[in-house]
């Protein structure tokens, strides 16, 4: 079945450590996205990528980094510069920027 | 720039009653419109979408939405809700002819009361 996988489902890290969240898709989509979700704040866009080896900052990119070396993969690194990293992180993909997005199951990151 | 407003942050409704979740958008050009559902601790799932054609769009789980261009609205409706419809619902908009990414609303939590 085609879809998006995110791993792990739950992730715990100590304050000050960098952590990388995985996102893989087998839908052959060009565009991929990372969102952060906090209670009552909806979806906030962190980074997105329209094509391999290219990506753009979203609304809350500070403290995060991404790479897009393969079409199928779009990992997100939460760095120690992110002041409040505890949140639910969602990865998505779409054929083009204006098309419907398909979402992964999410990763809940807790920084202790 | 496009934007979307979901007018209600929470909507409580009794089981088997009808429900309407409101969504208004702002855009200077033609749009694509979407409704997504999110169950607790899961990703978003597409309920329905409007791209063109009939303004009444039917989706999964008995939901439907009507595109109203004059009122710039895309309200989501279901004639009779079930406990399993308890979830958060997101409206989203994209310019049909441009290269801007989809913009999501802040979400509406639907609480179905037994």
PDB file of C-alpha atoms in Angstrom:
ATOM      1  CA  UNK A   1       0.000   0.000   0.000  1.00  0.00           C
ATOM      2  CA  UNK A   2       1.169   3.496  -0.788  1.00  0.00           C
ATOM      3  CA  UNK A   3       1.503   5.937   2.039  1.00  0.00           C
ATOM      4  CA  UNK A   4       3.671   7.927   4.396  1.00  0.00           C
ATOM      5  CA  UNK A   5       5.534   6.485   7.334  1.00  0.00           C
ATOM      6  CA  UNK A   6       6.942   8.384  10.270  1.00  0.00           C
ATOM      7  CA  UNK A   7       9.177   6.933  12.898  1.00  0.00           C
ATOM      8  CA  UNK A   8       9.279   6.637  15.769  1.00  0.00           C
ATOM      9  CA  UNK A   9       5.720   7.164  17.053  1.00  0.00           C
ATOM     10  CA  UNK A  10       6.999   8.446  20.409  1.00  0.00           C
ATOM     11  CA  UNK A  11      10.386   9.995  21.045  1.00  0.00           C
ATOM     12  CA  UNK A  12      11.978  11.186  24.262  1.00  0.00           C
ATOM     13  CA  UNK A  13      15.113  13.300  24.400  1.00  0.00           C
ATOM     14  CA  UNK A  14      17.060  15.245  26.952  1.00  0.00           C
ATOM     15  CA  UNK A  15      17.185  19.012  26.704  1.00  0.00           C
ATOM     16  CA  UNK A  16      20.079  20.221  24.579  1.00  0.00           C
ATOM     17  CA  UNK A  17      20.230  17.165  22.336  1.00  0.00           C
ATOM     18  CA  UNK A  18      19.538  17.231  18.617  1.00  0.00           C
ATOM     19  CA  UNK A  19      16.993  14.691  17.383  1.00  0.00           C
ATOM     20  CA  UNK A  20      16.016  13.582  13.868  1.00  0.00           C
ATOM     21  CA  UNK A  21      12.495  12.568  12.896  1.00  0.00           C
ATOM     22  CA  UNK A  22      12.070  10.268   9.935  1.00  0.00           C
ATOM     23  CA  UNK A  23       9.534  10.670   7.109  1.00  0.00           C
ATOM     24  CA  UNK A  24       9.303   8.352   4.100  1.00  0.00           C
ATOM     25  CA  UNK A  25       6.730   8.249   1.295  1.00  0.00           C
ATOM     26  CA  UNK A  26       6.150   5.803  -1.549  1.00  0.00           C
ATOM     27  CA  UNK A  27       3.483   7.846  -3.322  1.00  0.00           C
ATOM     28  CA  UNK A  28       5.947   9.295  -5.838  1.00  0.00           C
ATOM     29  CA  UNK A  29       5.010  12.790  -4.701  1.00  0.00           C
ATOM     30  CA  UNK A  30       7.241  15.729  -5.498  1.00  0.00           C
ATOM     31  CA  UNK A  31       6.266  17.919  -2.529  1.00  0.00           C
ATOM     32  CA  UNK A  32       6.799  17.121   1.134  1.00  0.00           C
ATOM     33  CA  UNK A  33       6.058  19.079   4.305  1.00  0.00           C
ATOM     34  CA  UNK A  34       6.709  19.172   8.039  1.00  0.00           C
ATOM     35  CA  UNK A  35       4.150  20.599  10.453  1.00  0.00           C
ATOM     36  CA  UNK A  36       4.164  21.136  14.164  1.00  0.00           C
ATOM     37  CA  UNK A  37       0.950  20.772  16.123  1.00  0.00           C
ATOM     38  CA  UNK A  38       0.353  22.167  19.609  1.00  0.00           C
ATOM     39  CA  UNK A  39      -2.988  22.152  21.455  1.00  0.00           C
ATOM     40  CA  UNK A  40      -5.290  24.892  20.171  1.00  0.00           C
ATOM     41  CA  UNK A  41      -2.839  26.148  17.533  1.00  0.00           C
ATOM     42  CA  UNK A  42      -3.722  24.071  14.506  1.00  0.00           C
ATOM     43  CA  UNK A  43      -0.975  23.106  12.060  1.00  0.00           C
ATOM     44  CA  UNK A  44       2.088  25.299  11.767  1.00  0.00           C
ATOM     45  CA  UNK A  45       4.377  24.778   8.778  1.00  0.00           C
ATOM     46  CA  UNK A  46       8.050  24.253   9.595  1.00  0.00           C
ATOM     47  CA  UNK A  47       9.634  23.452   6.208  1.00  0.00           C
ATOM     48  CA  UNK A  48       8.511  22.241   2.827  1.00  0.00           C
ATOM     49  CA  UNK A  49      10.185  20.898  -0.282  1.00  0.00           C
ATOM     50  CA  UNK A  50       8.922  20.972  -3.852  1.00  0.00           C
ATOM     51  CA  UNK A  51      11.710  18.915  -5.362  1.00  0.00           C
ATOM     52  CA  UNK A  52      14.815  16.954  -4.430  1.00  0.00           C
ATOM     53  CA  UNK A  53      17.708  19.050  -3.114  1.00  0.00           C
ATOM     54  CA  UNK A  54      15.489  22.088  -2.604  1.00  0.00           C
ATOM     55  CA  UNK A  55      13.445  23.223   0.396  1.00  0.00           C
ATOM     56  CA  UNK A  56      11.927  26.398   1.814  1.00  0.00           C
ATOM     57  CA  UNK A  57      11.307  27.709   5.306  1.00  0.00           C
ATOM     58  CA  UNK A  58       7.772  27.736   6.576  1.00  0.00           C
ATOM     59  CA  UNK A  59       6.303  29.904   9.308  1.00  0.00           C
ATOM     60  CA  UNK A  60       8.314  28.507  12.242  1.00  0.00           C
ATOM     61  CA  UNK A  61      11.627  27.241  10.831  1.00  0.00           C
ATOM     62  CA  UNK A  62      13.893  28.581  13.590  1.00  0.00           C
ATOM     63  CA  UNK A  63      15.553  25.761  15.502  1.00  0.00           C
ATOM     64  CA  UNK A  64      14.818  23.150  12.824  1.00  0.00           C
ATOM     65  CA  UNK A  65      16.677  21.814   9.799  1.00  0.00           C
ATOM     66  CA  UNK A  66      15.773  19.484   6.926  1.00  0.00           C
ATOM     67  CA  UNK A  67      17.313  17.717   3.952  1.00  0.00           C
ATOM     68  CA  UNK A  68      15.841  16.314   0.747  1.00  0.00           C
ATOM     69  CA  UNK A  69      18.472  14.063  -0.807  1.00  0.00           C
ATOM     70  CA  UNK A  70      15.924  11.553  -2.104  1.00  0.00           C
ATOM     71  CA  UNK A  71      12.409  12.009  -3.428  1.00  0.00           C
ATOM     72  CA  UNK A  72      11.062   9.509  -0.897  1.00  0.00           C
ATOM     73  CA  UNK A  73      12.645  10.954   2.222  1.00  0.00           C
ATOM     74  CA  UNK A  74      12.392  14.261   4.094  1.00  0.00           C
ATOM     75  CA  UNK A  75      13.953  13.994   7.579  1.00  0.00           C
ATOM     76  CA  UNK A  76      13.518  16.774  10.136  1.00  0.00           C
ATOM     77  CA  UNK A  77      16.158  17.602  12.738  1.00  0.00           C
ATOM     78  CA  UNK A  78      15.063  19.382  15.873  1.00  0.00           C
ATOM     79  CA  UNK A  79      18.145  21.193  17.124  1.00  0.00           C
ATOM     80  CA  UNK A  80      19.073  22.402  20.591  1.00  0.00           C
ATOM     81  CA  UNK A  81      18.285  25.929  19.370  1.00  0.00           C
ATOM     82  CA  UNK A  82      14.556  25.139  19.334  1.00  0.00           C
ATOM     83  CA  UNK A  83      13.322  26.649  22.602  1.00  0.00           C
ATOM     84  CA  UNK A  84      10.189  24.570  23.074  1.00  0.00           C
ATOM     85  CA  UNK A  85      10.478  21.378  21.021  1.00  0.00           C
ATOM     86  CA  UNK A  86       7.902  19.233  22.828  1.00  0.00           C
ATOM     87  CA  UNK A  87       5.051  18.809  20.324  1.00  0.00           C
ATOM     88  CA  UNK A  88       3.324  16.501  17.844  1.00  0.00           C
ATOM     89  CA  UNK A  89       5.085  16.532  14.460  1.00  0.00           C
ATOM     90  CA  UNK A  90       3.324  15.664  11.221  1.00  0.00           C
ATOM     91  CA  UNK A  91       4.854  14.924   7.838  1.00  0.00           C
ATOM     92  CA  UNK A  92       2.839  15.192   4.619  1.00  0.00           C
ATOM     93  CA  UNK A  93       3.291  14.901   0.876  1.00  0.00           C
ATOM     94  CA  UNK A  94       1.426  15.984  -2.264  1.00  0.00           C
ATOM     95  CA  UNK A  95       1.795  15.861  -6.029  1.00  0.00           C
ATOM     96  CA  UNK A  96       2.039  19.635  -6.207  1.00  0.00           C
ATOM     97  CA  UNK A  97       1.766  22.528  -3.806  1.00  0.00           C
ATOM     98  CA  UNK A  98      -1.943  23.136  -4.452  1.00  0.00           C
ATOM     99  CA  UNK A  99      -2.998  19.492  -4.365  1.00  0.00           C
ATOM    100  CA  UNK A 100      -4.394  17.517  -1.450  1.00  0.00           C
ATOM    101  CA  UNK A 101      -1.831  16.500   1.110  1.00  0.00           C
ATOM    102  CA  UNK A 102      -1.413  12.986   2.479  1.00  0.00           C
ATOM    103  CA  UNK A 103      -0.314  12.787   6.097  1.00  0.00           C
ATOM    104  CA  UNK A 104       1.764  10.375   8.092  1.00  0.00           C
ATOM    105  CA  UNK A 105       0.704   9.124  11.554  1.00  0.00           C
ATOM    106  CA  UNK A 106       2.854  11.664  13.387  1.00  0.00           C
ATOM    107  CA  UNK A 107       5.685  11.598  15.919  1.00  0.00           C
ATOM    108  CA  UNK A 108       5.162  12.854  19.462  1.00  0.00           C
ATOM    109  CA  UNK A 109       8.403  14.361  20.725  1.00  0.00           C
ATOM    110  CA  UNK A 110       8.898  14.978  24.419  1.00  0.00           C
ATOM    111  CA  UNK A 111      11.977  16.794  25.629  1.00  0.00           C
ATOM    112  CA  UNK A 112      12.764  16.165  29.270  1.00  0.00           C
TER     113      UNK A 112
ATOM    114  CA  UNK B   1      -2.565  35.809  -0.194  1.00  0.00           C
ATOM    115  CA  UNK B   2      -5.104  33.162   0.709  1.00  0.00           C
ATOM    116  CA  UNK B   3      -6.427  32.521   4.184  1.00  0.00           C
ATOM    117  CA  UNK B   4      -9.041  30.355   5.876  1.00  0.00           C
ATOM    118  CA  UNK B   5     -11.129  30.950   8.984  1.00  0.00           C
ATOM    119  CA  UNK B   6     -12.873  28.294  11.003  1.00  0.00           C
ATOM    120  CA  UNK B   7     -15.386  30.177  13.046  1.00  0.00           C
ATOM    121  CA  UNK B   8     -15.894  27.665  15.859  1.00  0.00           C
ATOM    122  CA  UNK B   9     -13.076  26.188  17.916  1.00  0.00           C
ATOM    123  CA  UNK B  10     -15.373  23.607  19.538  1.00  0.00           C
ATOM    124  CA  UNK B  11     -18.785  22.244  18.568  1.00  0.00           C
ATOM    125  CA  UNK B  12     -20.697  19.975  20.968  1.00  0.00           C
ATOM    126  CA  UNK B  13     -23.606  18.030  19.473  1.00  0.00           C
ATOM    127  CA  UNK B  14     -25.792  15.166  20.633  1.00  0.00           C
ATOM    128  CA  UNK B  15     -25.534  11.806  18.918  1.00  0.00           C
ATOM    129  CA  UNK B  16     -27.847  11.443  15.889  1.00  0.00           C
ATOM    130  CA  UNK B  17     -28.292  15.228  15.637  1.00  0.00           C
ATOM    131  CA  UNK B  18     -27.167  17.162  12.536  1.00  0.00           C
ATOM    132  CA  UNK B  19     -23.997  19.235  12.571  1.00  0.00           C
ATOM    133  CA  UNK B  20     -22.459  22.037  10.532  1.00  0.00           C
ATOM    134  CA  UNK B  21     -18.823  23.075  10.849  1.00  0.00           C
ATOM    135  CA  UNK B  22     -18.192  26.484   9.344  1.00  0.00           C
ATOM    136  CA  UNK B  23     -15.316  27.504   7.098  1.00  0.00           C
ATOM    137  CA  UNK B  24     -14.748  30.795   5.296  1.00  0.00           C
ATOM    138  CA  UNK B  25     -11.846  31.558   3.013  1.00  0.00           C
ATOM    139  CA  UNK B  26     -10.226  34.585   1.478  1.00  0.00           C
ATOM    140  CA  UNK B  27      -8.636  34.554  -1.964  1.00  0.00           C
ATOM    141  CA  UNK B  28      -8.521  36.828  -4.998  1.00  0.00           C
ATOM    142  CA  UNK B  29      -8.508  33.929  -7.453  1.00  0.00           C
ATOM    143  CA  UNK B  30     -10.199  30.570  -7.977  1.00  0.00           C
ATOM    144  CA  UNK B  31      -9.616  28.063  -5.229  1.00  0.00           C
ATOM    145  CA  UNK B  32      -9.410  24.428  -4.323  1.00  0.00           C
ATOM    146  CA  UNK B  33     -10.985  23.589  -0.960  1.00  0.00           C
ATOM    147  CA  UNK B  34     -10.468  20.653   1.383  1.00  0.00           C
ATOM    148  CA  UNK B  35     -11.783  19.233   4.646  1.00  0.00           C
ATOM    149  CA  UNK B  36      -9.619  16.915   6.735  1.00  0.00           C
ATOM    150  CA  UNK B  37     -10.368  14.931   9.907  1.00  0.00           C
ATOM    151  CA  UNK B  38      -7.890  14.134  12.674  1.00  0.00           C
ATOM    152  CA  UNK B  39      -8.567  11.524  15.350  1.00  0.00           C
ATOM    153  CA  UNK B  40      -6.552  11.772  18.586  1.00  0.00           C
ATOM    154  CA  UNK B  41      -2.843  11.103  18.195  1.00  0.00           C
ATOM    155  CA  UNK B  42      -3.156  10.408  14.472  1.00  0.00           C
ATOM    156  CA  UNK B  43      -2.398  12.174  11.224  1.00  0.00           C
ATOM    157  CA  UNK B  44      -4.953  14.022   9.108  1.00  0.00           C
ATOM    158  CA  UNK B  45      -7.194  12.174   6.662  1.00  0.00           C
ATOM    159  CA  UNK B  46      -8.941  13.775   3.696  1.00  0.00           C
ATOM    160  CA  UNK B  47     -12.745  13.870   4.071  1.00  0.00           C
ATOM    161  CA  UNK B  48     -13.608  15.625   0.823  1.00  0.00           C
ATOM    162  CA  UNK B  49     -12.375  18.167  -1.681  1.00  0.00           C
ATOM    163  CA  UNK B  50     -13.735  20.736  -4.113  1.00  0.00           C
ATOM    164  CA  UNK B  51     -11.726  21.329  -7.274  1.00  0.00           C
ATOM    165  CA  UNK B  52     -14.406  22.389  -9.776  1.00  0.00           C
ATOM    166  CA  UNK B  53     -17.878  21.432 -11.010  1.00  0.00           C
ATOM    167  CA  UNK B  54     -20.779  20.699  -8.675  1.00  0.00           C
ATOM    168  CA  UNK B  55     -20.773  22.912  -5.627  1.00  0.00           C
ATOM    169  CA  UNK B  56     -22.113  20.112  -3.413  1.00  0.00           C
ATOM    170  CA  UNK B  57     -19.338  17.710  -2.596  1.00  0.00           C
ATOM    171  CA  UNK B  58     -19.860  14.365  -0.906  1.00  0.00           C
ATOM    172  CA  UNK B  59     -17.117  12.765   1.131  1.00  0.00           C
ATOM    173  CA  UNK B  60     -16.408   9.788   3.319  1.00  0.00           C
ATOM    174  CA  UNK B  61     -18.283   8.858   6.493  1.00  0.00           C
ATOM    175  CA  UNK B  62     -21.503  10.583   5.348  1.00  0.00           C
ATOM    176  CA  UNK B  63     -20.079  14.106   5.323  1.00  0.00           C
ATOM    177  CA  UNK B  64     -20.759  16.669   2.627  1.00  0.00           C
ATOM    178  CA  UNK B  65     -19.813  20.291   2.002  1.00  0.00           C
ATOM    179  CA  UNK B  66     -21.138  23.063  -0.175  1.00  0.00           C
ATOM    180  CA  UNK B  67     -18.959  25.567  -1.985  1.00  0.00           C
ATOM    181  CA  UNK B  68     -20.528  29.025  -1.942  1.00  0.00           C
ATOM    182  CA  UNK B  69     -18.475  31.423  -4.023  1.00  0.00           C
ATOM    183  CA  UNK B  70     -20.531  34.536  -3.231  1.00  0.00           C
ATOM    184  CA  UNK B  71     -20.161  33.960   0.501  1.00  0.00           C
ATOM    185  CA  UNK B  72     -16.643  32.518   0.201  1.00  0.00           C
ATOM    186  CA  UNK B  73     -17.675  29.596   2.366  1.00  0.00           C
ATOM    187  CA  UNK B  74     -17.208  25.833   2.389  1.00  0.00           C
ATOM    188  CA  UNK B  75     -19.216  24.563   5.359  1.00  0.00           C
ATOM    189  CA  UNK B  76     -19.107  20.892   6.328  1.00  0.00           C
ATOM    190  CA  UNK B  77     -22.342  19.090   7.210  1.00  0.00           C
ATOM    191  CA  UNK B  78     -23.566  15.721   8.376  1.00  0.00           C
ATOM    192  CA  UNK B  79     -27.280  14.964   8.889  1.00  0.00           C
ATOM    193  CA  UNK B  80     -26.789  12.575  11.805  1.00  0.00           C
ATOM    194  CA  UNK B  81     -23.555  12.274  13.792  1.00  0.00           C
ATOM    195  CA  UNK B  82     -22.180   9.244  15.560  1.00  0.00           C
ATOM    196  CA  UNK B  83     -19.925   8.957  18.586  1.00  0.00           C
ATOM    197  CA  UNK B  84     -17.116   7.900  16.243  1.00  0.00           C
ATOM    198  CA  UNK B  85     -17.261  11.331  14.538  1.00  0.00           C
ATOM    199  CA  UNK B  86     -15.674  12.898  17.619  1.00  0.00           C
ATOM    200  CA  UNK B  87     -12.473  14.362  16.205  1.00  0.00           C
ATOM    201  CA  UNK B  88     -10.859  17.588  15.049  1.00  0.00           C
ATOM    202  CA  UNK B  89     -11.756  18.898  11.610  1.00  0.00           C
ATOM    203  CA  UNK B  90      -9.557  21.151   9.471  1.00  0.00           C
ATOM    204  CA  UNK B  91     -10.577  23.249   6.490  1.00  0.00           C
ATOM    205  CA  UNK B  92      -7.895  24.117   3.913  1.00  0.00           C
ATOM    206  CA  UNK B  93      -7.631  26.288   0.776  1.00  0.00           C
ATOM    207  CA  UNK B  94      -5.287  26.546  -2.193  1.00  0.00           C
ATOM    208  CA  UNK B  95      -5.243  28.859  -5.211  1.00  0.00           C
ATOM    209  CA  UNK B  96      -6.174  26.703  -8.187  1.00  0.00           C
ATOM    210  CA  UNK B  97      -3.940  28.488 -10.665  1.00  0.00           C
ATOM    211  CA  UNK B  98      -0.957  29.413  -8.599  1.00  0.00           C
ATOM    212  CA  UNK B  99       2.024  27.927  -6.915  1.00  0.00           C
ATOM    213  CA  UNK B 100       1.189  28.751  -3.335  1.00  0.00           C
ATOM    214  CA  UNK B 101       0.972  25.911  -0.871  1.00  0.00           C
ATOM    215  CA  UNK B 102      -2.230  24.840   0.828  1.00  0.00           C
ATOM    216  CA  UNK B 103      -3.254  26.940   3.856  1.00  0.00           C
ATOM    217  CA  UNK B 104      -4.959  25.216   6.792  1.00  0.00           C
ATOM    218  CA  UNK B 105      -7.477  26.600   9.260  1.00  0.00           C
ATOM    219  CA  UNK B 106      -6.938  26.333  12.976  1.00  0.00           C
ATOM    220  CA  UNK B 107      -9.354  23.422  13.358  1.00  0.00           C
ATOM    221  CA  UNK B 108     -12.759  22.726  14.945  1.00  0.00           C
ATOM    222  CA  UNK B 109     -13.163  20.092  17.622  1.00  0.00           C
ATOM    223  CA  UNK B 110     -16.397  18.162  17.241  1.00  0.00           C
ATOM    224  CA  UNK B 111     -17.571  16.554  20.469  1.00  0.00           C
ATOM    225  CA  UNK B 112     -20.449  14.107  20.024  1.00  0.00           C
ATOM    226  CA  UNK B 113     -22.421  13.637  23.233  1.00  0.00           C
ATOM    227  CA  UNK B 114     -24.123  10.276  23.851  1.00  0.00           C
TER     228      UNK B 114
END
